[in-house]
DNA sequence: TTCTATTGTCTCATATCGTGACAATAATAA
DNA sequence: TTATTATTGTCACGATATGAGACAATAGAA
């Protein structure tokens, strides 16, 4: 049992989260920047001794995003013995004037359980923690270099999201309640990283029978107005 | 850092493994039975302080099966805080005359990373560990009741295996080097839990172009002899 | 030689997917 | 009012994949 401040956490165990949001054009994720270091990392945290792992992740994500009920998928546990022995954490502690004893718990080995989250981009208020001065959206193709094995974690998160795209209701969690067919298609294209054919996509999605059609959306553009849809679940 | 005997392990972290083998008819998994308790569990173990998680699982599985290079897939990390607070471990320790202090490490909370393995049924020599008097194959539909959340782990392992069936070369790891089309079909049927159409299955598998055809297999049966195949990878 | 069970392959109807065409629209311009 | 333009909803056609049955080619036994 490891003491950190007043609370006891499970030792040597952490979680990291890849929080996906969709800006309307690009898929983005939340990245933290640590004070005075130029070091970037995924939002993560620790598990209290009497806390479920899933609960811990939800708790941490609520602090970073302000959202209570977040769609979460655990996708891998990273357990290489040297994965966080890369020196960056020492730099971060120095920059934050934290004491660096040889046995400081933050410098120990950590096994990390990785989750990805899907959230409605507009509903998020990115909030840094004590060690960081920012928590911001970055497009997947414009990520800064990340500490430790976090780039690998992001890569695996995206791979898993792609594999799950057909089996889970991904669009529902990245879009607002009502959306147009084009918006849904943009989400699929951003995740798959390839363009899709409009007619094929529309036919396929509609044939699933999971969409409910609503009123039209008049945007002021001089062309036919698209229908709005919502998920029927 | 937790001392167990002479060696130091990561505290509060374990792994459990669902080892699949194919008997020719049914899908089976390895189950351990603890001394004098009638309690059954998945093979599992702990991670040394300086050991990669994947290495630890390979090491443990080599001890249970005798096989060096095992096909492994990590599929979930089980982290509920009460998952191993079910009292069974205390019974096992009493039956083995181990001291039960209040703070015994075996009774603490454990987060467990679960793996499934695919192995050639015939090559395994199931070997119990110190706490168990057997390590044996059980058909999936004839499993004994398992301790803690191990039944849930098995269920999730099978679900994952089914999902991975099309994307990974599952058959290669459950069958001997050479096999008939019928044997391969039986593997697929055992995993999916449903019967498949012979002609459709054969056409589909052959169209993948991953099989190499060898000589015929004459078994003495009074009918056309099937070809033997091997994976082309 | 005949018979039986199994295997390899083919055919045909059906379903699904890639591709393009086209009419219906919402606002603007004439 | 009437063209114009960009976008959307839907259909049509061929190509490809899948479900389901048919049938000839065996290997051994009767």
Short mmCIF file of C-alpha atoms (C1' of nucleotides) in Angstrom, two decimals:
data_model
loop_
_atom_site.label_atom_id
_atom_site.label_comp_id
_atom_site.label_asym_id
_atom_site.label_seq_id
_atom_site.Cartn_x
_atom_site.Cartn_y
_atom_site.Cartn_z
CA UNK A 1 0.00 0.00 0.00
CA UNK A 2 1.56 3.26 -1.12
CA UNK A 3 0.83 6.60 0.51
CA UNK A 4 0.54 9.58 -1.78
CA UNK A 5 -0.41 12.57 0.31
CA UNK A 6 -3.30 11.41 2.48
CA UNK A 7 -4.68 8.71 0.24
CA UNK A 8 -3.45 5.16 -0.28
CA UNK A 9 -3.19 3.89 -3.83
CA UNK A 10 -2.32 0.57 -5.38
CA UNK A 11 1.45 0.60 -5.91
CA UNK A 12 3.05 0.12 -9.33
CA UNK A 13 -0.30 0.36 -11.11
CA UNK A 14 -1.55 3.25 -13.23
CA UNK A 15 -3.95 3.93 -16.05
CA UNK A 16 -3.60 6.04 -19.17
CA UNK A 17 -6.46 7.29 -21.27
CA UNK A 18 -6.80 8.22 -24.92
CA UNK A 19 -9.75 10.60 -25.05
CA UNK A 20 -11.14 10.91 -28.57
CA UNK A 21 -13.22 13.84 -29.72
CA UNK A 22 -14.38 14.87 -33.16
CA UNK A 23 -14.01 18.50 -34.17
CA UNK A 24 -16.29 18.24 -37.18
CA UNK A 25 -13.34 17.63 -39.46
CA UNK A 26 -10.62 15.80 -37.56
CA UNK A 27 -10.26 13.22 -34.85
CA UNK A 28 -8.49 14.69 -31.85
CA UNK A 29 -7.27 13.50 -28.46
CA UNK A 30 -6.58 15.20 -25.15
CA UNK A 31 -2.91 15.78 -24.30
CA UNK A 32 -1.43 17.24 -21.11
CA UNK A 33 1.66 19.45 -21.00
CA UNK A 34 3.74 19.47 -17.81
CA UNK A 35 4.91 22.72 -16.23
CA UNK A 36 8.17 24.16 -17.58
CA UNK A 37 9.27 21.01 -19.34
CA UNK A 38 7.84 20.93 -22.83
CA UNK A 39 6.90 17.34 -22.06
CA UNK A 40 3.57 15.98 -23.26
CA UNK A 41 1.64 12.99 -21.99
CA UNK A 42 -1.70 11.22 -21.99
CA UNK A 43 -4.06 11.95 -19.11
CA UNK A 44 -3.61 9.23 -16.54
CA UNK A 45 -3.84 8.46 -12.88
CA UNK A 46 -3.78 5.92 -10.10
CA UNK A 47 -6.18 3.50 -8.47
CA UNK A 48 -7.19 3.86 -4.85
CA UNK A 49 -6.70 0.81 -2.73
CA UNK A 50 -10.41 0.08 -2.39
CA UNK A 51 -11.51 1.39 -5.74
CA UNK A 52 -12.54 -0.54 -8.86
CA UNK A 53 -10.18 0.03 -11.76
CA UNK A 54 -13.00 1.21 -14.03
CA UNK A 55 -14.21 3.59 -11.34
CA UNK A 56 -10.76 5.10 -10.99
CA UNK A 57 -10.58 5.82 -14.70
CA UNK A 58 -14.04 7.40 -14.71
CA UNK A 59 -13.09 9.53 -11.74
CA UNK A 60 -9.92 10.74 -13.43
CA UNK A 61 -11.64 11.49 -16.72
CA UNK A 62 -14.36 13.44 -15.00
CA UNK A 63 -11.68 15.68 -13.51
CA UNK A 64 -10.04 16.25 -16.92
CA UNK A 65 -13.22 16.70 -18.99
CA UNK A 66 -16.01 17.64 -16.62
CA UNK A 67 -18.15 14.85 -18.05
CA UNK A 68 -19.80 12.39 -15.70
CA UNK A 69 -20.88 9.45 -17.86
CA UNK A 70 -18.14 8.77 -20.33
CA UNK A 71 -18.06 5.99 -22.89
CA UNK A 72 -14.98 3.92 -22.00
CA UNK A 73 -13.25 0.89 -23.48
CA UNK A 74 -10.28 -0.77 -21.91
CA UNK A 75 -7.97 -1.94 -24.69
CA UNK A 76 -4.60 -3.05 -23.37
CA UNK A 77 -2.40 -3.38 -20.31
CA UNK A 78 1.15 -2.16 -20.91
CA UNK A 79 3.54 -4.07 -18.68
CA UNK A 80 7.10 -3.87 -19.94
CA UNK A 81 9.43 -3.49 -16.97
CA UNK A 82 11.32 -0.50 -18.43
CA UNK A 83 8.36 1.28 -20.01
CA UNK A 84 8.47 4.27 -17.64
CA UNK A 85 12.21 4.18 -16.90
CA UNK A 86 12.85 6.81 -19.55
CA UNK A 87 13.91 9.68 -17.26
CA UNK A 88 11.12 12.04 -18.23
CA UNK A 89 9.31 11.69 -14.91
CA UNK A 90 12.44 12.87 -13.09
CA UNK A 91 12.52 16.01 -15.24
CA UNK A 92 8.87 16.65 -14.49
CA UNK A 93 9.44 16.32 -10.76
CA UNK A 94 12.43 18.66 -10.83
CA UNK A 95 10.45 21.25 -12.75
CA UNK A 96 7.74 21.04 -10.09
CA UNK A 97 10.21 21.25 -7.18
CA UNK A 98 9.29 17.82 -5.89
CA UNK A 99 11.83 15.95 -3.78
CA UNK A 100 13.62 13.23 -5.75
CA UNK A 101 14.65 10.54 -3.33
CA UNK A 102 15.95 7.35 -4.80
CA UNK A 103 12.81 5.47 -3.75
CA UNK A 104 10.22 8.05 -4.71
CA UNK A 105 7.07 6.19 -5.74
CA UNK A 106 6.67 8.17 -8.97
CA UNK A 107 9.97 6.83 -10.28
CA UNK A 108 9.12 3.20 -9.65
CA UNK A 109 8.00 0.76 -12.28
CA UNK A 110 4.39 1.17 -13.34
CA UNK A 111 2.16 -1.25 -15.17
CA UNK A 112 -0.48 0.79 -16.96
CA UNK A 113 -3.95 -0.20 -18.06
CA UNK A 114 -4.95 1.80 -21.11
CA UNK A 115 -8.47 2.97 -21.95
CA UNK A 116 -9.93 4.94 -24.77
CA UNK A 117 -12.89 7.26 -24.32
CA UNK A 118 -15.29 8.72 -26.86
CA UNK A 119 -16.83 12.05 -26.02
CA UNK A 120 -18.76 14.90 -27.51
CA UNK A 121 -16.08 17.42 -28.37
CA UNK A 122 -18.23 20.43 -27.55
CA UNK A 123 -19.15 19.29 -24.07
CA UNK A 124 -15.58 19.08 -22.78
CA UNK A 125 -13.83 21.64 -20.60
CA UNK A 126 -10.22 20.44 -20.72
CA UNK A 127 -8.77 20.85 -17.22
CA UNK A 128 -5.09 20.35 -16.30
CA UNK A 129 -4.03 18.68 -13.05
CA UNK A 130 -1.52 20.00 -10.46
CA UNK A 131 1.54 18.93 -12.45
CA UNK A 132 0.37 20.28 -15.79
CA UNK A 133 -0.27 23.71 -17.18
CA UNK A 134 -2.47 22.59 -20.04
CA UNK A 135 -4.82 19.90 -21.19
CA UNK A 136 -5.71 20.43 -24.81
CA UNK A 137 -7.06 18.85 -27.96
CA UNK A 138 -4.53 17.76 -30.56
CA UNK A 139 -5.35 16.35 -33.97
CA UNK A 140 -4.03 12.81 -34.36
CA UNK A 141 -1.78 13.85 -37.23
CA UNK A 142 -0.39 16.84 -35.32
CA UNK A 143 0.54 15.28 -31.99
CA UNK A 144 3.60 16.56 -30.12
CA UNK A 145 6.19 13.95 -29.11
CA UNK A 146 4.88 12.09 -26.07
CA UNK A 147 6.77 10.77 -23.06
CA UNK A 148 7.48 7.12 -22.31
CA UNK A 149 5.50 4.67 -24.45
CA UNK A 150 2.52 6.99 -24.86
CA UNK A 151 2.83 7.19 -28.64
CA UNK A 152 2.53 3.42 -28.78
CA UNK A 153 -0.53 3.59 -26.55
CA UNK A 154 -2.18 6.12 -28.87
CA UNK A 155 -1.39 3.95 -31.88
CA UNK A 156 -2.92 0.89 -30.28
CA UNK A 157 -5.96 2.88 -29.16
CA UNK A 158 -6.64 3.96 -32.73
CA UNK A 159 -6.17 0.41 -34.02
CA UNK A 160 -8.65 -0.90 -31.49
CA UNK A 161 -11.14 1.86 -32.24
CA UNK A 162 -10.98 0.97 -35.93
CA UNK A 163 -11.56 -2.69 -35.21
CA UNK A 164 -14.49 -1.85 -32.95
CA UNK A 165 -16.02 0.61 -35.41
CA UNK A 166 -18.42 -1.91 -36.92
CA UNK A 167 -19.34 -3.67 -33.71
CA UNK A 168 -19.98 -0.76 -31.40
CA UNK A 169 -21.97 2.42 -31.69
CA UNK A 170 -19.00 4.68 -32.02
CA UNK A 171 -20.72 7.57 -33.79
CA UNK A 172 -23.25 7.94 -31.00
CA UNK A 173 -20.57 8.99 -28.54
CA UNK A 174 -18.62 11.37 -30.76
CA UNK A 175 -21.55 13.35 -32.15
CA UNK A 176 -24.28 15.48 -30.65
CA UNK A 177 -27.77 14.00 -30.23
CA UNK A 178 -28.85 14.94 -33.74
CA UNK A 179 -26.54 14.95 -36.74
CA UNK A 180 -26.61 14.73 -40.52
CA UNK A 181 -25.54 11.75 -42.58
CA UNK A 182 -22.56 13.70 -43.79
CA UNK A 183 -21.38 14.38 -40.26
CA UNK A 184 -21.61 10.70 -39.42
CA UNK A 185 -19.67 9.86 -42.54
CA UNK A 186 -16.95 12.35 -41.56
CA UNK A 187 -16.58 10.57 -38.23
CA UNK A 188 -16.11 7.23 -39.94
CA UNK A 189 -13.63 8.73 -42.38
CA UNK A 190 -11.63 10.37 -39.59
CA UNK A 191 -11.41 7.10 -37.69
CA UNK A 192 -10.59 4.91 -40.65
CA UNK A 193 -8.26 7.46 -42.20
CA UNK A 194 -9.76 6.97 -45.64
CA UNK A 195 -12.53 8.47 -47.72
CA UNK A 196 -15.78 6.62 -48.09
CA UNK A 197 -18.26 6.60 -50.92
CA UNK A 198 -21.31 8.66 -50.05
CA UNK A 199 -23.97 6.40 -51.55
CA UNK A 200 -22.50 3.16 -50.22
CA UNK A 201 -22.07 4.61 -46.75
CA UNK A 202 -25.60 5.95 -46.63
CA UNK A 203 -27.13 2.70 -47.85
CA UNK A 204 -25.16 0.62 -45.39
CA UNK A 205 -25.86 2.76 -42.34
CA UNK A 206 -29.56 3.04 -43.13
CA UNK A 207 -29.84 -0.71 -43.70
CA UNK A 208 -28.67 -1.28 -40.12
CA UNK A 209 -31.95 0.21 -38.96
CA UNK A 210 -30.41 1.99 -35.98
CA UNK A 211 -31.07 5.54 -37.10
CA UNK A 212 -34.18 7.56 -36.55
CA UNK A 213 -34.89 10.30 -39.06
CA UNK A 214 -35.96 13.74 -37.85
CA UNK A 215 -36.67 17.10 -39.43
CA UNK A 216 -34.48 18.70 -42.04
CA UNK A 217 -31.61 20.99 -41.17
CA UNK A 218 -31.74 24.34 -42.98
CA UNK A 219 -28.30 25.92 -42.81
CA UNK A 220 -28.80 28.76 -45.26
CA UNK A 221 -26.70 27.11 -47.95
CA UNK A 222 -28.22 27.19 -51.41
CA UNK A 223 -28.77 23.48 -51.81
CA UNK A 224 -30.97 20.65 -50.67
CA UNK A 225 -31.19 20.49 -46.87
CA UNK A 226 -30.11 17.18 -45.26
CA UNK A 227 -32.21 15.28 -42.75
CA UNK A 228 -31.12 15.10 -39.13
CA UNK A 229 -30.76 11.67 -37.55
CA UNK A 230 -30.35 10.28 -34.07
CA UNK A 231 -29.44 6.82 -32.82
CA UNK A 232 -32.38 4.64 -32.09
CA UNK A 233 -30.99 2.92 -28.98
CA UNK B 1 7.94 -4.50 -3.45
CA UNK B 2 6.53 -7.70 -2.01
CA UNK B 3 8.70 -10.60 -0.87
CA UNK B 4 7.40 -14.05 -1.59
CA UNK B 5 10.01 -16.55 -0.49
CA UNK B 6 13.29 -15.30 -1.91
CA UNK B 7 11.93 -13.43 -4.91
CA UNK B 8 10.36 -9.99 -5.06
CA UNK B 9 7.18 -9.62 -7.09
CA UNK B 10 5.03 -6.69 -8.05
CA UNK B 11 2.42 -6.37 -5.30
CA UNK B 12 -1.33 -6.56 -6.00
CA UNK B 13 -0.78 -7.63 -9.60
CA UNK B 14 -1.38 -11.08 -11.04
CA UNK B 15 -2.16 -12.72 -14.33
CA UNK B 16 -4.60 -15.48 -15.23
CA UNK B 17 -4.46 -17.56 -18.36
CA UNK B 18 -7.10 -19.37 -20.39
CA UNK B 19 -5.19 -22.08 -22.24
CA UNK B 20 -7.17 -23.41 -25.19
CA UNK B 21 -6.53 -26.78 -26.77
CA UNK B 22 -8.49 -28.77 -29.31
CA UNK B 23 -9.08 -32.45 -28.65
CA UNK B 24 -10.20 -33.25 -32.19
CA UNK B 25 -13.83 -32.79 -31.21
CA UNK B 26 -14.10 -30.23 -28.45
CA UNK B 27 -12.46 -27.04 -27.33
CA UNK B 28 -10.87 -27.51 -23.90
CA UNK B 29 -9.02 -25.38 -21.39
CA UNK B 30 -6.53 -26.11 -18.61
CA UNK B 31 -7.90 -26.00 -15.07
CA UNK B 32 -6.02 -26.41 -11.78
CA UNK B 33 -7.45 -28.11 -8.70
CA UNK B 34 -6.12 -27.10 -5.30
CA UNK B 35 -5.11 -29.69 -2.70
CA UNK B 36 -7.90 -30.97 -0.45
CA UNK B 37 -10.33 -28.22 -1.29
CA UNK B 38 -12.35 -29.18 -4.37
CA UNK B 39 -11.62 -25.67 -5.60
CA UNK B 40 -10.82 -25.10 -9.25
CA UNK B 41 -9.05 -22.16 -10.85
CA UNK B 42 -7.33 -20.90 -13.96
CA UNK B 43 -3.56 -21.19 -14.13
CA UNK B 44 -2.08 -17.90 -13.03
CA UNK B 45 0.88 -16.30 -11.42
CA UNK B 46 2.76 -13.17 -10.49
CA UNK B 47 5.16 -10.76 -12.12
CA UNK B 48 8.72 -10.34 -10.85
CA UNK B 49 9.74 -6.82 -10.07
CA UNK B 50 12.09 -6.52 -13.03
CA UNK B 51 10.20 -8.75 -15.43
CA UNK B 52 8.05 -7.77 -18.41
CA UNK B 53 4.40 -8.73 -17.96
CA UNK B 54 4.38 -10.79 -21.16
CA UNK B 55 7.55 -12.58 -20.09
CA UNK B 56 6.00 -13.49 -16.76
CA UNK B 57 3.01 -15.07 -18.47
CA UNK B 58 5.21 -17.04 -20.86
CA UNK B 59 7.32 -18.25 -17.95
CA UNK B 60 4.26 -19.41 -16.02
CA UNK B 61 2.72 -21.15 -19.01
CA UNK B 62 5.94 -22.96 -19.77
CA UNK B 63 5.84 -24.40 -16.26
CA UNK B 64 2.23 -25.55 -16.68
CA UNK B 65 2.46 -26.90 -20.21
CA UNK B 66 6.11 -27.62 -20.93
CA UNK B 67 5.87 -25.56 -24.12
CA UNK B 68 8.42 -22.83 -24.77
CA UNK B 69 6.93 -20.68 -27.54
CA UNK B 70 3.26 -20.25 -26.86
CA UNK B 71 0.81 -18.20 -28.88
CA UNK B 72 -0.53 -15.60 -26.43
CA UNK B 73 -3.09 -12.82 -26.60
CA UNK B 74 -3.79 -10.45 -23.76
CA UNK B 75 -7.51 -9.71 -23.71
CA UNK B 76 -8.55 -7.88 -20.55
CA UNK B 77 -7.42 -6.56 -17.20
CA UNK B 78 -9.81 -7.41 -14.38
CA UNK B 79 -9.65 -4.74 -11.72
CA UNK B 80 -12.71 -4.79 -9.49
CA UNK B 81 -11.63 -4.13 -5.92
CA UNK B 82 -13.53 -7.12 -4.46
CA UNK B 83 -12.85 -9.60 -7.25
CA UNK B 84 -10.63 -11.86 -5.14
CA UNK B 85 -12.20 -11.10 -1.76
CA UNK B 86 -14.39 -14.20 -2.03
CA UNK B 87 -12.81 -16.24 0.76
CA UNK B 88 -11.64 -19.11 -1.41
CA UNK B 89 -7.99 -18.20 -1.15
CA UNK B 90 -8.19 -18.46 2.63
CA UNK B 91 -9.58 -22.01 2.31
CA UNK B 92 -6.77 -22.92 -0.07
CA UNK B 93 -4.15 -21.61 2.33
CA UNK B 94 -5.65 -23.48 5.29
CA UNK B 95 -5.71 -26.71 3.29
CA UNK B 96 -2.05 -26.20 2.51
CA UNK B 97 -1.09 -25.36 6.12
CA UNK B 98 0.04 -21.87 5.22
CA UNK B 99 0.01 -19.23 7.96
CA UNK B 100 -2.94 -16.85 7.66
CA UNK B 101 -1.92 -13.54 9.12
CA UNK B 102 -4.25 -10.69 8.57
CA UNK B 103 -1.83 -9.05 6.18
CA UNK B 104 -0.79 -12.11 4.20
CA UNK B 105 -0.05 -10.96 0.67
CA UNK B 106 -2.14 -13.71 -0.92
CA UNK B 107 -5.27 -12.32 0.70
CA UNK B 108 -4.73 -8.81 -0.57
CA UNK B 109 -6.50 -7.26 -3.47
CA UNK B 110 -5.18 -8.36 -6.86
CA UNK B 111 -5.67 -6.76 -10.23
CA UNK B 112 -5.31 -9.51 -12.81
CA UNK B 113 -4.31 -9.26 -16.45
CA UNK B 114 -5.91 -12.06 -18.42
CA UNK B 115 -4.39 -13.83 -21.41
CA UNK B 116 -5.56 -16.61 -23.62
CA UNK B 117 -3.19 -19.10 -25.19
CA UNK B 118 -3.66 -21.44 -28.13
CA UNK B 119 -1.66 -24.63 -28.09
CA UNK B 120 -1.39 -27.99 -29.75
CA UNK B 121 -3.32 -30.28 -27.43
CA UNK B 122 -1.03 -33.25 -27.97
CA UNK B 123 2.16 -31.44 -27.10
CA UNK B 124 1.10 -30.45 -23.59
CA UNK B 125 2.16 -32.14 -20.36
CA UNK B 126 -0.20 -30.51 -17.83
CA UNK B 127 1.84 -29.89 -14.68
CA UNK B 128 0.35 -28.72 -11.35
CA UNK B 129 2.13 -26.16 -9.16
CA UNK B 130 2.94 -26.45 -5.42
CA UNK B 131 -0.58 -25.55 -4.28
CA UNK B 132 -2.41 -27.83 -6.71
CA UNK B 133 -2.73 -31.54 -7.13
CA UNK B 134 -3.88 -31.44 -10.72
CA UNK B 135 -3.78 -29.42 -13.90
CA UNK B 136 -6.12 -30.95 -16.44
CA UNK B 137 -8.07 -30.38 -19.63
CA UNK B 138 -11.77 -29.63 -19.28
CA UNK B 139 -14.21 -29.21 -22.14
CA UNK B 140 -15.73 -25.72 -22.16
CA UNK B 141 -19.21 -27.12 -21.64
CA UNK B 142 -18.11 -29.34 -18.76
CA UNK B 143 -16.19 -26.92 -16.60
CA UNK B 144 -16.29 -27.30 -12.81
CA UNK B 145 -17.31 -24.21 -10.82
CA UNK B 146 -14.33 -21.86 -10.69
CA UNK B 147 -13.17 -19.62 -7.87
CA UNK B 148 -13.46 -15.84 -7.78
CA UNK B 149 -14.32 -14.29 -11.16
CA UNK B 150 -12.61 -16.99 -13.19
CA UNK B 151 -15.80 -18.06 -14.95
CA UNK B 152 -16.23 -14.52 -16.20
CA UNK B 153 -12.63 -14.53 -17.38
CA UNK B 154 -13.23 -17.72 -19.35
CA UNK B 155 -16.36 -16.27 -20.89
CA UNK B 156 -14.57 -13.13 -22.01
CA UNK B 157 -11.66 -15.18 -23.35
CA UNK B 158 -14.00 -17.16 -25.56
CA UNK B 159 -15.76 -14.02 -26.77
CA UNK B 160 -12.44 -12.47 -27.70
CA UNK B 161 -11.26 -15.63 -29.42
CA UNK B 162 -14.42 -15.64 -31.52
CA UNK B 163 -13.94 -12.02 -32.50
CA UNK B 164 -10.32 -12.68 -33.42
CA UNK B 165 -11.12 -15.83 -35.36
CA UNK B 166 -11.25 -14.10 -38.73
CA UNK B 167 -8.37 -11.72 -38.16
CA UNK B 168 -5.76 -14.06 -36.71
CA UNK B 169 -4.44 -17.44 -37.67
CA UNK B 170 -6.15 -19.30 -34.91
CA UNK B 171 -6.20 -22.73 -36.53
CA UNK B 172 -2.45 -22.76 -36.94
CA UNK B 173 -1.90 -22.80 -33.22
CA UNK B 174 -4.52 -25.36 -32.26
CA UNK B 175 -3.71 -28.01 -34.87
CA UNK B 176 -0.66 -30.09 -35.71
CA UNK B 177 1.52 -29.05 -38.65
CA UNK B 178 -0.57 -30.95 -41.18
CA UNK B 179 -4.32 -31.36 -40.99
CA UNK B 180 -7.36 -32.05 -43.12
CA UNK B 181 -9.98 -29.52 -44.14
CA UNK B 182 -12.47 -31.31 -41.92
CA UNK B 183 -10.22 -30.94 -38.87
CA UNK B 184 -9.85 -27.24 -39.53
CA UNK B 185 -13.61 -26.92 -39.87
CA UNK B 186 -14.08 -28.72 -36.55
CA UNK B 187 -11.83 -26.14 -34.88
CA UNK B 188 -13.89 -23.30 -36.27
CA UNK B 189 -17.12 -24.98 -35.23
CA UNK B 190 -15.83 -25.62 -31.71
CA UNK B 191 -14.82 -22.00 -31.30
CA UNK B 192 -17.96 -20.50 -32.81
CA UNK B 193 -20.25 -23.01 -31.14
CA UNK B 194 -22.20 -23.58 -34.33
CA UNK B 195 -22.08 -25.88 -37.33
CA UNK B 196 -20.72 -24.61 -40.59
CA UNK B 197 -21.54 -25.57 -44.15
CA UNK B 198 -18.82 -27.77 -45.58
CA UNK B 199 -18.75 -26.33 -49.09
CA UNK B 200 -18.95 -22.71 -48.02
CA UNK B 201 -16.23 -23.17 -45.42
CA UNK B 202 -13.92 -24.92 -47.84
CA UNK B 203 -14.41 -22.31 -50.54
CA UNK B 204 -13.80 -19.45 -48.14
CA UNK B 205 -10.69 -20.88 -46.51
CA UNK B 206 -9.14 -21.85 -49.83
CA UNK B 207 -9.88 -18.41 -51.29
CA UNK B 208 -7.74 -16.85 -48.54
CA UNK B 209 -4.71 -18.44 -50.17
CA UNK B 210 -3.00 -19.23 -46.87
CA UNK B 211 -3.09 -23.02 -47.12
CA UNK B 212 -0.59 -25.25 -48.84
CA UNK B 213 -1.87 -28.60 -50.09
CA UNK B 214 0.12 -31.74 -49.42
CA UNK B 215 -0.33 -35.48 -49.99
CA UNK B 216 -3.56 -37.33 -49.26
CA UNK B 217 -4.27 -38.92 -45.92
CA UNK B 218 -5.26 -42.60 -46.18
CA UNK B 219 -6.88 -43.60 -42.94
CA UNK B 220 -8.26 -46.99 -43.97
CA UNK B 221 -11.83 -45.72 -44.14
CA UNK B 222 -13.76 -46.82 -47.18
CA UNK B 223 -14.20 -43.44 -48.79
CA UNK B 224 -12.33 -40.76 -50.63
CA UNK B 225 -9.16 -39.73 -48.82
CA UNK B 226 -8.85 -36.03 -47.90
CA UNK B 227 -5.83 -33.90 -48.68
CA UNK B 228 -3.56 -32.71 -45.89
CA UNK B 229 -2.93 -28.98 -45.62
CA UNK B 230 -0.52 -26.75 -43.74
CA UNK B 231 -0.47 -23.00 -43.17
CA UNK B 232 1.59 -21.13 -45.70
CA UNK B 233 3.07 -18.55 -43.32
"C1'" DT C 1 -17.92 -55.55 -59.58
"C1'" DT C 2 -21.09 -53.21 -56.58
"C1'" DC C 3 -21.91 -50.50 -52.63
"C1'" DT C 4 -21.21 -46.78 -49.10
"C1'" DA C 5 -19.40 -42.84 -46.95
"C1'" DT C 6 -16.66 -38.90 -47.71
"C1'" DT C 7 -14.39 -35.37 -50.38
"C1'" DG C 8 -13.46 -31.83 -54.12
"C1'" DT C 9 -15.76 -28.99 -57.16
"C1'" DC C 10 -19.38 -26.92 -59.76
"C1'" DT C 11 -23.89 -24.47 -60.45
"C1'" DC C 12 -27.50 -21.40 -59.48
"C1'" DA C 13 -30.24 -18.27 -56.77
"C1'" DT C 14 -29.69 -14.66 -53.50
"C1'" DA C 15 -27.51 -11.00 -51.03
"C1'" DT C 16 -24.15 -7.46 -50.76
"C1'" DC C 17 -21.09 -3.93 -52.56
"C1'" DG C 18 -18.79 -0.56 -55.93
"C1'" DT C 19 -20.02 2.77 -59.22
"C1'" DG C 20 -22.41 5.99 -61.63
"C1'" DA C 21 -26.77 8.40 -62.85
"C1'" DC C 22 -30.58 11.29 -61.78
"C1'" DA C 23 -34.27 13.74 -59.78
"C1'" DA C 24 -35.43 16.68 -55.68
"C1'" DT C 25 -34.37 20.52 -53.27
"C1'" DA C 26 -32.66 25.48 -50.79
"C1'" DA C 27 -30.93 29.50 -51.50
"C1'" DT C 28 -28.98 32.88 -54.91
"C1'" DA C 29 -28.81 35.34 -59.19
"C1'" DA C 30 -31.07 37.00 -63.25
"C1'" DT D 1 -40.85 34.37 -61.70
"C1'" DT D 2 -37.40 31.76 -63.59
"C1'" DA D 3 -32.63 29.94 -64.27
"C1'" DT D 4 -28.43 28.53 -61.61
"C1'" DT D 5 -25.66 25.88 -58.38
"C1'" DA D 6 -24.33 22.78 -54.87
"C1'" DT D 7 -25.90 19.11 -52.18
"C1'" DT D 8 -28.85 15.31 -50.93
"C1'" DG D 9 -31.90 11.06 -51.29
"C1'" DT D 10 -32.56 7.25 -54.09
"C1'" DC D 11 -32.34 4.07 -57.82
"C1'" DA D 12 -30.05 1.06 -61.44
"C1'" DC D 13 -26.55 -1.80 -63.07
"C1'" DG D 14 -22.71 -4.88 -62.99
"C1'" DA D 15 -19.37 -7.20 -60.07
"C1'" DT D 16 -18.45 -9.86 -56.19
"C1'" DA D 17 -19.51 -12.77 -52.27
"C1'" DT D 18 -22.51 -16.10 -49.90
"C1'" DG D 19 -26.17 -19.85 -49.04
"C1'" DA D 20 -27.66 -24.18 -50.57
"C1'" DG D 21 -27.83 -28.09 -53.22
"C1'" DA D 22 -26.03 -31.36 -56.90
"C1'" DC D 23 -22.69 -34.45 -58.64
"C1'" DA D 24 -18.67 -36.83 -59.94
"C1'" DA D 25 -14.35 -38.87 -57.91
"C1'" DT D 26 -12.62 -41.70 -54.87
"C1'" DA D 27 -10.95 -45.74 -50.90
"C1'" DG D 28 -12.02 -49.40 -49.00
"C1'" DA D 29 -15.59 -53.16 -47.77
"C1'" DA D 30 -19.12 -56.36 -49.27
#
